[in-house]
Amino acid sequence: IQDAQSENERLSENAFLALEYIRDDKVHDFAGKLMGKKEHIEDVIHMLANNYRQEDHDILVSLVTSLKVTLKEAVPWHDPFMTILSMSESGKTEHFPRELLPYIYKHTLCSCCRFLALKEMSRRRMVTEEILKECLYDSYEDIREFAKRKLNMAGTDEIPSVN
C-alpha cells in the first residue's frame, strides 16, 4: 500500500498491479480511501472486486457503470470488465452484483468480454430468447454458435438462418 502511494510512478503502478490480487482488509480499506478521493478508479474496482463485501454492491456497480467505454482507450474499461467477469465466473462471491453482467454484455466493445458475459448470464439463467436471437447476428462466431446451441436446446421454433 505504501508503494502504491510512492512518488515513483513506476513503483506506484506496479504496486497497484500487485494490490489487485491481494485479499486483505487493508487493501479493501485502501480502495475505499482512494474512492473517496476519486483516484485510481480502475484500480479501486479491481481491489474491491477481489475483496468484495455485500455492502460494496452499490459502490461497485456505480464505479463499473461510470467507466467510459471507447475505442480510443480500452485500458480504463477492459481490465475492470474482465475482473468483474472473473469474479462472477469464480462463483466464490456471495451477493455478486448480477446486474453488471447485462451491462457488460451491452456496453463492451470486446467480443471476448461479450462472450464471457453471455456465458455467465446463461449460467445464471439471465439470458432471454430475445438476447439469444440478437446474438445470432453477432460479429463473433463463438457467440453465434453459442446462441444457436442454446436456442436449439430450448426448442425455439424459428431460428433465423444467418450466413
mmCIF file of N, CA and C in Angstrom, residues 20-136:
data_model
loop_
_atom_site.group_PDB
_atom_site.id
_atom_site.type_symbol
_atom_site.label_atom_id
_atom_site.label_comp_id
_atom_site.label_asym_id
_atom_site.label_seq_id
_atom_site.Cartn_x
_atom_site.Cartn_y
_atom_site.Cartn_z
ATOM 1 N N GLU A 20 -4.113 -5.611 -6.773
ATOM 2 C CA GLU A 20 -5.301 -6.176 -7.414
ATOM 3 C C GLU A 20 -5.526 -7.635 -7.023
ATOM 4 N N TYR A 21 -4.459 -8.331 -6.648
ATOM 5 C CA TYR A 21 -4.536 -9.768 -6.375
ATOM 6 C C TYR A 21 -4.481 -10.116 -4.892
ATOM 7 N N ILE A 22 -4.389 -9.125 -4.038
ATOM 8 C CA ILE A 22 -4.254 -9.386 -2.603
ATOM 9 C C ILE A 22 -5.609 -9.250 -1.928
ATOM 10 N N ARG A 23 -5.964 -10.306 -1.204
ATOM 11 C CA ARG A 23 -7.213 -10.294 -0.436
ATOM 12 C C ARG A 23 -6.856 -9.967 1.012
ATOM 13 N N ASP A 24 -7.243 -8.773 1.433
ATOM 14 C CA ASP A 24 -6.906 -8.329 2.782
ATOM 15 C C ASP A 24 -7.774 -7.120 3.121
ATOM 16 N N ASP A 25 -8.173 -7.019 4.368
ATOM 17 C CA ASP A 25 -8.995 -5.878 4.803
ATOM 18 C C ASP A 25 -8.298 -4.546 4.559
ATOM 19 N N LYS A 26 -6.976 -4.527 4.695
ATOM 20 C CA LYS A 26 -6.231 -3.281 4.487
ATOM 21 C C LYS A 26 -6.344 -2.816 3.031
ATOM 22 N N VAL A 27 -6.336 -3.761 2.102
ATOM 23 C CA VAL A 27 -6.479 -3.418 0.683
ATOM 24 C C VAL A 27 -7.883 -2.875 0.434
ATOM 25 N N HIS A 28 -8.875 -3.518 1.026
ATOM 26 C CA HIS A 28 -10.259 -3.050 0.891
ATOM 27 C C HIS A 28 -10.384 -1.622 1.427
ATOM 28 N N ASP A 29 -9.820 -1.370 2.585
ATOM 29 C CA ASP A 29 -9.885 -0.039 3.188
ATOM 30 C C ASP A 29 -9.148 1.003 2.340
ATOM 31 N N PHE A 30 -8.006 0.606 1.786
ATOM 32 C CA PHE A 30 -7.241 1.496 0.912
ATOM 33 C C PHE A 30 -8.064 1.852 -0.325
ATOM 34 N N ALA A 31 -8.765 0.878 -0.888
ATOM 35 C CA ALA A 31 -9.631 1.127 -2.045
ATOM 36 C C ALA A 31 -10.700 2.158 -1.682
ATOM 37 N N GLY A 32 -11.274 2.017 -0.502
ATOM 38 C CA GLY A 32 -12.280 2.979 -0.053
ATOM 39 C C GLY A 32 -11.717 4.379 0.089
ATOM 40 N N LYS A 33 -10.500 4.462 0.575
ATOM 41 C CA LYS A 33 -9.837 5.760 0.733
ATOM 42 C C LYS A 33 -9.609 6.411 -0.636
ATOM 43 N N LEU A 34 -9.137 5.631 -1.597
ATOM 44 C CA LEU A 34 -8.906 6.148 -2.948
ATOM 45 C C LEU A 34 -10.207 6.569 -3.609
ATOM 46 N N MET A 35 -11.250 5.793 -3.378
ATOM 47 C CA MET A 35 -12.549 6.091 -3.962
ATOM 48 C C MET A 35 -13.056 7.431 -3.451
ATOM 49 N N GLY A 36 -12.849 7.673 -2.174
ATOM 50 C CA GLY A 36 -13.260 8.945 -1.586
ATOM 51 C C GLY A 36 -12.565 10.129 -2.235
ATOM 52 N N LYS A 37 -11.333 9.905 -2.693
ATOM 53 C CA LYS A 37 -10.568 10.963 -3.373
ATOM 54 C C LYS A 37 -10.812 10.955 -4.882
ATOM 55 N N LYS A 38 -11.584 9.965 -5.354
ATOM 56 C CA LYS A 38 -11.839 9.775 -6.790
ATOM 57 C C LYS A 38 -10.535 9.595 -7.564
ATOM 58 N N GLU A 39 -9.662 8.770 -7.004
ATOM 59 C CA GLU A 39 -8.368 8.483 -7.631
ATOM 60 C C GLU A 39 -8.274 6.999 -7.979
ATOM 61 N N HIS A 40 -7.582 6.703 -9.059
ATOM 62 C CA HIS A 40 -7.279 5.318 -9.448
ATOM 63 C C HIS A 40 -8.543 4.440 -9.479
ATOM 64 N N ILE A 41 -9.583 4.910 -10.128
ATOM 65 C CA ILE A 41 -10.880 4.217 -10.118
ATOM 66 C C ILE A 41 -10.766 2.797 -10.663
ATOM 67 N N GLU A 42 -10.008 2.608 -11.746
ATOM 68 C CA GLU A 42 -9.864 1.252 -12.290
ATOM 69 C C GLU A 42 -9.225 0.325 -11.256
ATOM 70 N N ASP A 43 -8.211 0.823 -10.566
ATOM 71 C CA ASP A 43 -7.543 0.025 -9.535
ATOM 72 C C ASP A 43 -8.485 -0.256 -8.364
ATOM 73 N N VAL A 44 -9.297 0.725 -8.021
ATOM 74 C CA VAL A 44 -10.275 0.559 -6.944
ATOM 75 C C VAL A 44 -11.246 -0.571 -7.298
ATOM 76 N N ILE A 45 -11.688 -0.617 -8.550
ATOM 77 C CA ILE A 45 -12.608 -1.678 -8.980
ATOM 78 C C ILE A 45 -11.965 -3.044 -8.772
ATOM 79 N N HIS A 46 -10.711 -3.191 -9.196
ATOM 80 C CA HIS A 46 -10.007 -4.467 -9.018
ATOM 81 C C HIS A 46 -9.900 -4.836 -7.537
ATOM 82 N N MET A 47 -9.509 -3.867 -6.720
ATOM 83 C CA MET A 47 -9.314 -4.150 -5.295
ATOM 84 C C MET A 47 -10.634 -4.487 -4.605
ATOM 85 N N LEU A 48 -11.693 -3.758 -4.935
ATOM 86 C CA LEU A 48 -12.999 -4.053 -4.332
ATOM 87 C C LEU A 48 -13.536 -5.398 -4.802
ATOM 88 N N ALA A 49 -13.367 -5.685 -6.084
ATOM 89 C CA ALA A 49 -13.858 -6.959 -6.613
ATOM 90 C C ALA A 49 -13.170 -8.137 -5.936
ATOM 91 N N ASN A 50 -11.883 -8.026 -5.701
ATOM 92 C CA ASN A 50 -11.134 -9.129 -5.094
ATOM 93 C C ASN A 50 -11.234 -9.162 -3.575
ATOM 94 N N ASN A 51 -11.822 -8.127 -3.000
ATOM 95 C CA ASN A 51 -12.041 -8.071 -1.553
ATOM 96 C C ASN A 51 -13.504 -7.728 -1.277
ATOM 97 N N TYR A 52 -14.382 -8.287 -2.105
ATOM 98 C CA TYR A 52 -15.785 -7.909 -2.142
ATOM 99 C C TYR A 52 -16.517 -8.241 -0.838
ATOM 100 N N ARG A 53 -17.320 -7.275 -0.429
ATOM 101 C CA ARG A 53 -18.236 -7.440 0.704
ATOM 102 C C ARG A 53 -19.625 -7.034 0.215
ATOM 103 N N GLN A 54 -20.631 -7.572 0.835
ATOM 104 C CA GLN A 54 -22.005 -7.288 0.420
ATOM 105 C C GLN A 54 -22.289 -5.778 0.385
ATOM 106 N N GLU A 55 -21.741 -5.049 1.326
ATOM 107 C CA GLU A 55 -22.003 -3.604 1.379
ATOM 108 C C GLU A 55 -21.309 -2.834 0.242
ATOM 109 N N ASP A 56 -20.452 -3.508 -0.536
ATOM 110 C CA ASP A 56 -19.780 -2.872 -1.674
ATOM 111 C C ASP A 56 -20.637 -2.883 -2.937
ATOM 112 N N HIS A 57 -21.756 -3.589 -2.904
ATOM 113 C CA HIS A 57 -22.574 -3.800 -4.090
ATOM 114 C C HIS A 57 -22.843 -2.509 -4.858
ATOM 115 N N ASP A 58 -23.490 -1.551 -4.236
ATOM 116 C CA ASP A 58 -23.879 -0.324 -4.933
ATOM 117 C C ASP A 58 -22.673 0.476 -5.415
ATOM 118 N N ILE A 59 -21.634 0.496 -4.601
ATOM 119 C CA ILE A 59 -20.417 1.230 -4.959
ATOM 120 C C ILE A 59 -19.778 0.607 -6.199
ATOM 121 N N LEU A 60 -19.643 -0.719 -6.190
ATOM 122 C CA LEU A 60 -19.009 -1.407 -7.313
ATOM 123 C C LEU A 60 -19.822 -1.223 -8.597
ATOM 124 N N VAL A 61 -21.129 -1.355 -8.496
ATOM 125 C CA VAL A 61 -21.991 -1.152 -9.665
ATOM 126 C C VAL A 61 -21.825 0.274 -10.191
ATOM 127 N N SER A 62 -21.823 1.233 -9.307
ATOM 128 C CA SER A 62 -21.676 2.632 -9.702
ATOM 129 C C SER A 62 -20.328 2.883 -10.380
ATOM 130 N N LEU A 63 -19.270 2.332 -9.817
ATOM 131 C CA LEU A 63 -17.937 2.540 -10.396
ATOM 132 C C LEU A 63 -17.825 1.903 -11.782
ATOM 133 N N VAL A 64 -18.282 0.673 -11.901
ATOM 134 C CA VAL A 64 -18.172 -0.025 -13.189
ATOM 135 C C VAL A 64 -19.011 0.663 -14.253
ATOM 136 N N THR A 65 -20.219 1.062 -13.901
ATOM 137 C CA THR A 65 -21.092 1.690 -14.897
ATOM 138 C C THR A 65 -20.678 3.127 -15.214
ATOM 139 N N SER A 66 -19.776 3.689 -14.433
ATOM 140 C CA SER A 66 -19.297 5.049 -14.708
ATOM 141 C C SER A 66 -18.085 5.059 -15.652
ATOM 142 N N LEU A 67 -17.520 3.886 -15.924
ATOM 143 C CA LEU A 67 -16.358 3.826 -16.815
ATOM 144 C C LEU A 67 -16.758 4.224 -18.234
ATOM 145 N N LYS A 68 -15.945 5.027 -18.860
ATOM 146 C CA LYS A 68 -16.208 5.425 -20.242
ATOM 147 C C LYS A 68 -15.661 4.336 -21.168
ATOM 148 N N VAL A 69 -16.542 3.786 -21.982
ATOM 149 C CA VAL A 69 -16.170 2.724 -22.914
ATOM 150 C C VAL A 69 -15.962 3.356 -24.286
ATOM 151 N N THR A 70 -14.706 3.405 -24.710
ATOM 152 C CA THR A 70 -14.381 3.981 -26.017
ATOM 153 C C THR A 70 -13.366 3.102 -26.733
ATOM 154 N N LEU A 71 -13.342 3.222 -28.047
ATOM 155 C CA LEU A 71 -12.338 2.503 -28.831
ATOM 156 C C LEU A 71 -10.951 3.108 -28.616
ATOM 157 N N LYS A 72 -10.932 4.394 -28.376
ATOM 158 C CA LYS A 72 -9.661 5.103 -28.244
ATOM 159 C C LYS A 72 -8.853 4.607 -27.045
ATOM 160 N N GLU A 73 -9.530 4.373 -25.937
ATOM 161 C CA GLU A 73 -8.834 3.961 -24.719
ATOM 162 C C GLU A 73 -9.530 2.752 -24.101
ATOM 163 N N ALA A 74 -9.002 1.566 -24.362
ATOM 164 C CA ALA A 74 -9.606 0.347 -23.822
ATOM 165 C C ALA A 74 -9.169 0.076 -22.392
ATOM 166 N N VAL A 75 -7.995 0.531 -22.008
ATOM 167 C CA VAL A 75 -7.445 0.199 -20.693
ATOM 168 C C VAL A 75 -8.382 0.575 -19.536
ATOM 169 N N PRO A 76 -8.971 1.772 -19.545
ATOM 170 C CA PRO A 76 -9.808 2.121 -18.390
ATOM 171 C C PRO A 76 -11.039 1.243 -18.184
ATOM 172 N N TRP A 77 -11.521 0.564 -19.212
ATOM 173 C CA TRP A 77 -12.731 -0.244 -19.040
ATOM 174 C C TRP A 77 -12.492 -1.735 -19.224
ATOM 175 N N HIS A 78 -11.574 -2.144 -20.078
ATOM 176 C CA HIS A 78 -11.434 -3.566 -20.403
ATOM 177 C C HIS A 78 -10.986 -4.396 -19.204
ATOM 178 N N ASP A 79 -9.926 -4.010 -18.543
ATOM 179 C CA ASP A 79 -9.443 -4.800 -17.396
ATOM 180 C C ASP A 79 -10.470 -4.866 -16.261
ATOM 181 N N PRO A 80 -11.106 -3.749 -15.910
ATOM 182 C CA PRO A 80 -12.156 -3.861 -14.886
ATOM 183 C C PRO A 80 -13.304 -4.775 -15.303
ATOM 184 N N PHE A 81 -13.723 -4.728 -16.569
ATOM 185 C CA PHE A 81 -14.775 -5.627 -17.040
ATOM 186 C C PHE A 81 -14.327 -7.075 -16.874
ATOM 187 N N MET A 82 -13.083 -7.377 -17.257
ATOM 188 C CA MET A 82 -12.577 -8.749 -17.136
ATOM 189 C C MET A 82 -12.518 -9.179 -15.666
ATOM 190 N N THR A 83 -12.166 -8.280 -14.788
ATOM 191 C CA THR A 83 -12.136 -8.598 -13.353
ATOM 192 C C THR A 83 -13.533 -8.950 -12.860
ATOM 193 N N ILE A 84 -14.533 -8.189 -13.265
ATOM 194 C CA ILE A 84 -15.915 -8.463 -12.860
ATOM 195 C C ILE A 84 -16.367 -9.807 -13.415
ATOM 196 N N LEU A 85 -16.019 -10.095 -14.663
ATOM 197 C CA LEU A 85 -16.394 -11.378 -15.263
ATOM 198 C C LEU A 85 -15.703 -12.538 -14.558
ATOM 199 N N SER A 86 -14.447 -12.368 -14.197
ATOM 200 C CA SER A 86 -13.721 -13.407 -13.446
ATOM 201 C C SER A 86 -14.343 -13.607 -12.069
ATOM 202 N N MET A 87 -14.745 -12.511 -11.469
ATOM 203 C CA MET A 87 -15.391 -12.551 -10.158
ATOM 204 C C MET A 87 -16.677 -13.377 -10.244
ATOM 205 N N SER A 88 -17.443 -13.169 -11.297
ATOM 206 C CA SER A 88 -18.684 -13.916 -11.490
ATOM 207 C C SER A 88 -18.394 -15.378 -11.774
ATOM 208 N N GLU A 89 -17.444 -15.617 -12.662
ATOM 209 C CA GLU A 89 -17.099 -16.970 -13.092
ATOM 210 C C GLU A 89 -16.618 -17.839 -11.929
ATOM 211 N N SER A 90 -15.876 -17.226 -11.005
ATOM 212 C CA SER A 90 -15.320 -17.996 -9.890
ATOM 213 C C SER A 90 -16.409 -18.543 -8.978
ATOM 214 N N GLY A 91 -17.535 -17.839 -8.906
ATOM 215 C CA GLY A 91 -18.637 -18.279 -8.061
ATOM 216 C C GLY A 91 -18.335 -18.190 -6.571
ATOM 217 N N LYS A 92 -17.229 -17.578 -6.214
ATOM 218 C CA LYS A 92 -16.826 -17.503 -4.803
ATOM 219 C C LYS A 92 -17.443 -16.320 -4.071
ATOM 220 N N THR A 93 -18.054 -15.415 -4.824
ATOM 221 C CA THR A 93 -18.555 -14.183 -4.230
ATOM 222 C C THR A 93 -20.043 -14.270 -3.968
ATOM 223 N N GLU A 94 -20.384 -14.190 -2.694
ATOM 224 C CA GLU A 94 -21.806 -14.123 -2.346
ATOM 225 C C GLU A 94 -22.313 -12.737 -2.706
ATOM 226 N N HIS A 95 -23.547 -12.657 -3.084
ATOM 227 C CA HIS A 95 -24.190 -11.379 -3.394
ATOM 228 C C HIS A 95 -23.504 -10.664 -4.545
ATOM 229 N N PHE A 96 -23.031 -11.442 -5.523
ATOM 230 C CA PHE A 96 -22.403 -10.857 -6.700
ATOM 231 C C PHE A 96 -23.377 -9.891 -7.370
ATOM 232 N N PRO A 97 -22.904 -8.719 -7.808
ATOM 233 C CA PRO A 97 -23.783 -7.753 -8.479
ATOM 234 C C PRO A 97 -24.141 -8.218 -9.897
ATOM 235 N N ARG A 98 -25.152 -9.061 -9.972
ATOM 236 C CA ARG A 98 -25.561 -9.705 -11.228
ATOM 237 C C ARG A 98 -25.893 -8.705 -12.337
ATOM 238 N N GLU A 99 -26.373 -7.534 -11.968
ATOM 239 C CA GLU A 99 -26.770 -6.569 -12.991
ATOM 240 C C GLU A 99 -25.583 -6.070 -13.809
ATOM 241 N N LEU A 100 -24.376 -6.349 -13.356
ATOM 242 C CA LEU A 100 -23.202 -5.954 -14.137
ATOM 243 C C LEU A 100 -23.002 -6.833 -15.368
ATOM 244 N N LEU A 101 -23.534 -8.043 -15.343
ATOM 245 C CA LEU A 101 -23.361 -8.933 -16.493
ATOM 246 C C LEU A 101 -24.077 -8.395 -17.738
ATOM 247 N N PRO A 102 -25.381 -8.075 -17.669
ATOM 248 C CA PRO A 102 -26.012 -7.496 -18.866
ATOM 249 C C PRO A 102 -25.421 -6.132 -19.230
ATOM 250 N N TYR A 103 -24.979 -5.398 -18.220
ATOM 251 C CA TYR A 103 -24.350 -4.101 -18.509
ATOM 252 C C TYR A 103 -23.091 -4.305 -19.349
ATOM 253 N N ILE A 104 -22.236 -5.231 -18.929
ATOM 254 C CA ILE A 104 -21.005 -5.507 -19.670
ATOM 255 C C ILE A 104 -21.344 -6.046 -21.062
ATOM 256 N N TYR A 105 -22.303 -6.954 -21.129
ATOM 257 C CA TYR A 105 -22.716 -7.512 -22.422
ATOM 258 C C TYR A 105 -23.117 -6.391 -23.388
ATOM 259 N N LYS A 106 -23.888 -5.436 -22.908
ATOM 260 C CA LYS A 106 -24.413 -4.379 -23.777
ATOM 261 C C LYS A 106 -23.387 -3.292 -24.108
ATOM 262 N N HIS A 107 -22.438 -3.059 -23.206
ATOM 263 C CA HIS A 107 -21.552 -1.904 -23.366
ATOM 264 C C HIS A 107 -20.130 -2.218 -23.820
ATOM 265 N N THR A 108 -19.693 -3.453 -23.690
ATOM 266 C CA THR A 108 -18.309 -3.734 -24.050
ATOM 267 C C THR A 108 -18.103 -3.663 -25.564
ATOM 268 N N LEU A 109 -16.900 -3.300 -25.941
ATOM 269 C CA LEU A 109 -16.518 -3.297 -27.348
ATOM 270 C C LEU A 109 -15.642 -4.513 -27.661
ATOM 271 N N CYS A 110 -15.474 -5.371 -26.675
ATOM 272 C CA CYS A 110 -14.606 -6.544 -26.798
ATOM 273 C C CYS A 110 -15.469 -7.799 -26.964
ATOM 274 N N SER A 111 -15.240 -8.525 -28.049
ATOM 275 C CA SER A 111 -16.010 -9.744 -28.311
ATOM 276 C C SER A 111 -15.815 -10.786 -27.227
ATOM 277 N N CYS A 112 -14.600 -10.886 -26.728
ATOM 278 C CA CYS A 112 -14.311 -11.861 -25.677
ATOM 279 C C CYS A 112 -15.099 -11.529 -24.402
ATOM 280 N N CYS A 113 -15.094 -10.267 -24.001
ATOM 281 C CA CYS A 113 -15.866 -9.856 -22.820
ATOM 282 C C CYS A 113 -17.356 -10.118 -23.030
ATOM 283 N N ARG A 114 -17.833 -9.803 -24.237
ATOM 284 C CA ARG A 114 -19.249 -10.012 -24.533
ATOM 285 C C ARG A 114 -19.601 -11.495 -24.438
ATOM 286 N N PHE A 115 -18.733 -12.350 -24.966
ATOM 287 C CA PHE A 115 -18.964 -13.791 -24.924
ATOM 288 C C PHE A 115 -18.945 -14.305 -23.482
ATOM 289 N N LEU A 116 -17.966 -13.854 -22.697
ATOM 290 C CA LEU A 116 -17.901 -14.278 -21.287
ATOM 291 C C LEU A 116 -19.126 -13.795 -20.513
ATOM 292 N N ALA A 117 -19.555 -12.570 -20.787
ATOM 293 C CA ALA A 117 -20.754 -12.045 -20.114
ATOM 294 C C ALA A 117 -21.979 -12.873 -20.497
ATOM 295 N N LEU A 118 -22.088 -13.218 -21.771
ATOM 296 C CA LEU A 118 -23.208 -14.029 -22.249
ATOM 297 C C LEU A 118 -23.208 -15.406 -21.569
ATOM 298 N N LYS A 119 -22.045 -16.040 -21.511
ATOM 299 C CA LYS A 119 -21.963 -17.354 -20.872
ATOM 300 C C LYS A 119 -22.323 -17.278 -19.384
ATOM 301 N N GLU A 120 -21.868 -16.236 -18.709
ATOM 302 C CA GLU A 120 -22.203 -16.074 -17.294
ATOM 303 C C GLU A 120 -23.685 -15.784 -17.108
ATOM 304 N N MET A 121 -24.245 -14.972 -17.980
ATOM 305 C CA MET A 121 -25.676 -14.703 -17.911
ATOM 306 C C MET A 121 -26.457 -15.996 -18.131
ATOM 307 N N SER A 122 -25.998 -16.820 -19.042
ATOM 308 C CA SER A 122 -26.660 -18.097 -19.306
ATOM 309 C C SER A 122 -26.556 -19.007 -18.084
ATOM 310 N N ARG A 123 -25.377 -19.082 -17.512
ATOM 311 C CA ARG A 123 -25.166 -19.931 -16.336
ATOM 312 C C ARG A 123 -26.077 -19.501 -15.183
ATOM 313 N N ARG A 124 -26.319 -18.218 -15.088
ATOM 314 C CA ARG A 124 -27.156 -17.674 -14.017
ATOM 315 C C ARG A 124 -28.620 -17.534 -14.436
ATOM 316 N N ARG A 125 -28.966 -18.088 -15.590
ATOM 317 C CA ARG A 125 -30.326 -18.076 -16.122
ATOM 318 C C ARG A 125 -30.869 -16.651 -16.297
ATOM 319 N N MET A 126 -30.037 -15.811 -16.873
ATOM 320 C CA MET A 126 -30.402 -14.422 -17.101
ATOM 321 C C MET A 126 -30.587 -14.113 -18.595
ATOM 322 N N VAL A 127 -30.319 -15.083 -19.461
ATOM 323 C CA VAL A 127 -30.375 -14.846 -20.899
ATOM 324 C C VAL A 127 -31.792 -15.102 -21.401
ATOM 325 N N THR A 128 -32.299 -14.132 -22.129
ATOM 326 C CA THR A 128 -33.635 -14.277 -22.706
ATOM 327 C C THR A 128 -33.521 -14.787 -24.140
ATOM 328 N N GLU A 129 -34.623 -15.271 -24.667
ATOM 329 C CA GLU A 129 -34.665 -15.704 -26.061
ATOM 330 C C GLU A 129 -34.346 -14.524 -26.979
ATOM 331 N N GLU A 130 -34.805 -13.349 -26.593
ATOM 332 C CA GLU A 130 -34.547 -12.140 -27.390
ATOM 333 C C GLU A 130 -33.036 -11.882 -27.515
ATOM 334 N N ILE A 131 -32.322 -12.002 -26.401
ATOM 335 C CA ILE A 131 -30.872 -11.797 -26.436
ATOM 336 C C ILE A 131 -30.210 -12.853 -27.311
ATOM 337 N N LEU A 132 -30.641 -14.105 -27.169
ATOM 338 C CA LEU A 132 -30.044 -15.176 -27.969
ATOM 339 C C LEU A 132 -30.282 -14.947 -29.467
ATOM 340 N N LYS A 133 -31.466 -14.494 -29.819
ATOM 341 C CA LYS A 133 -31.746 -14.222 -31.235
ATOM 342 C C LYS A 133 -30.884 -13.062 -31.737
ATOM 343 N N GLU A 134 -30.676 -12.064 -30.893
ATOM 344 C CA GLU A 134 -29.793 -10.959 -31.236
ATOM 345 C C GLU A 134 -28.363 -11.470 -31.468
ATOM 346 N N CYS A 135 -27.957 -12.432 -30.662
ATOM 347 C CA CYS A 135 -26.602 -12.986 -30.746
ATOM 348 C C CYS A 135 -26.346 -13.732 -32.056
ATOM 349 N N LEU A 136 -27.393 -14.168 -32.711
ATOM 350 C CA LEU A 136 -27.229 -14.861 -33.992
ATOM 351 C C LEU A 136 -26.587 -13.958 -35.043
#
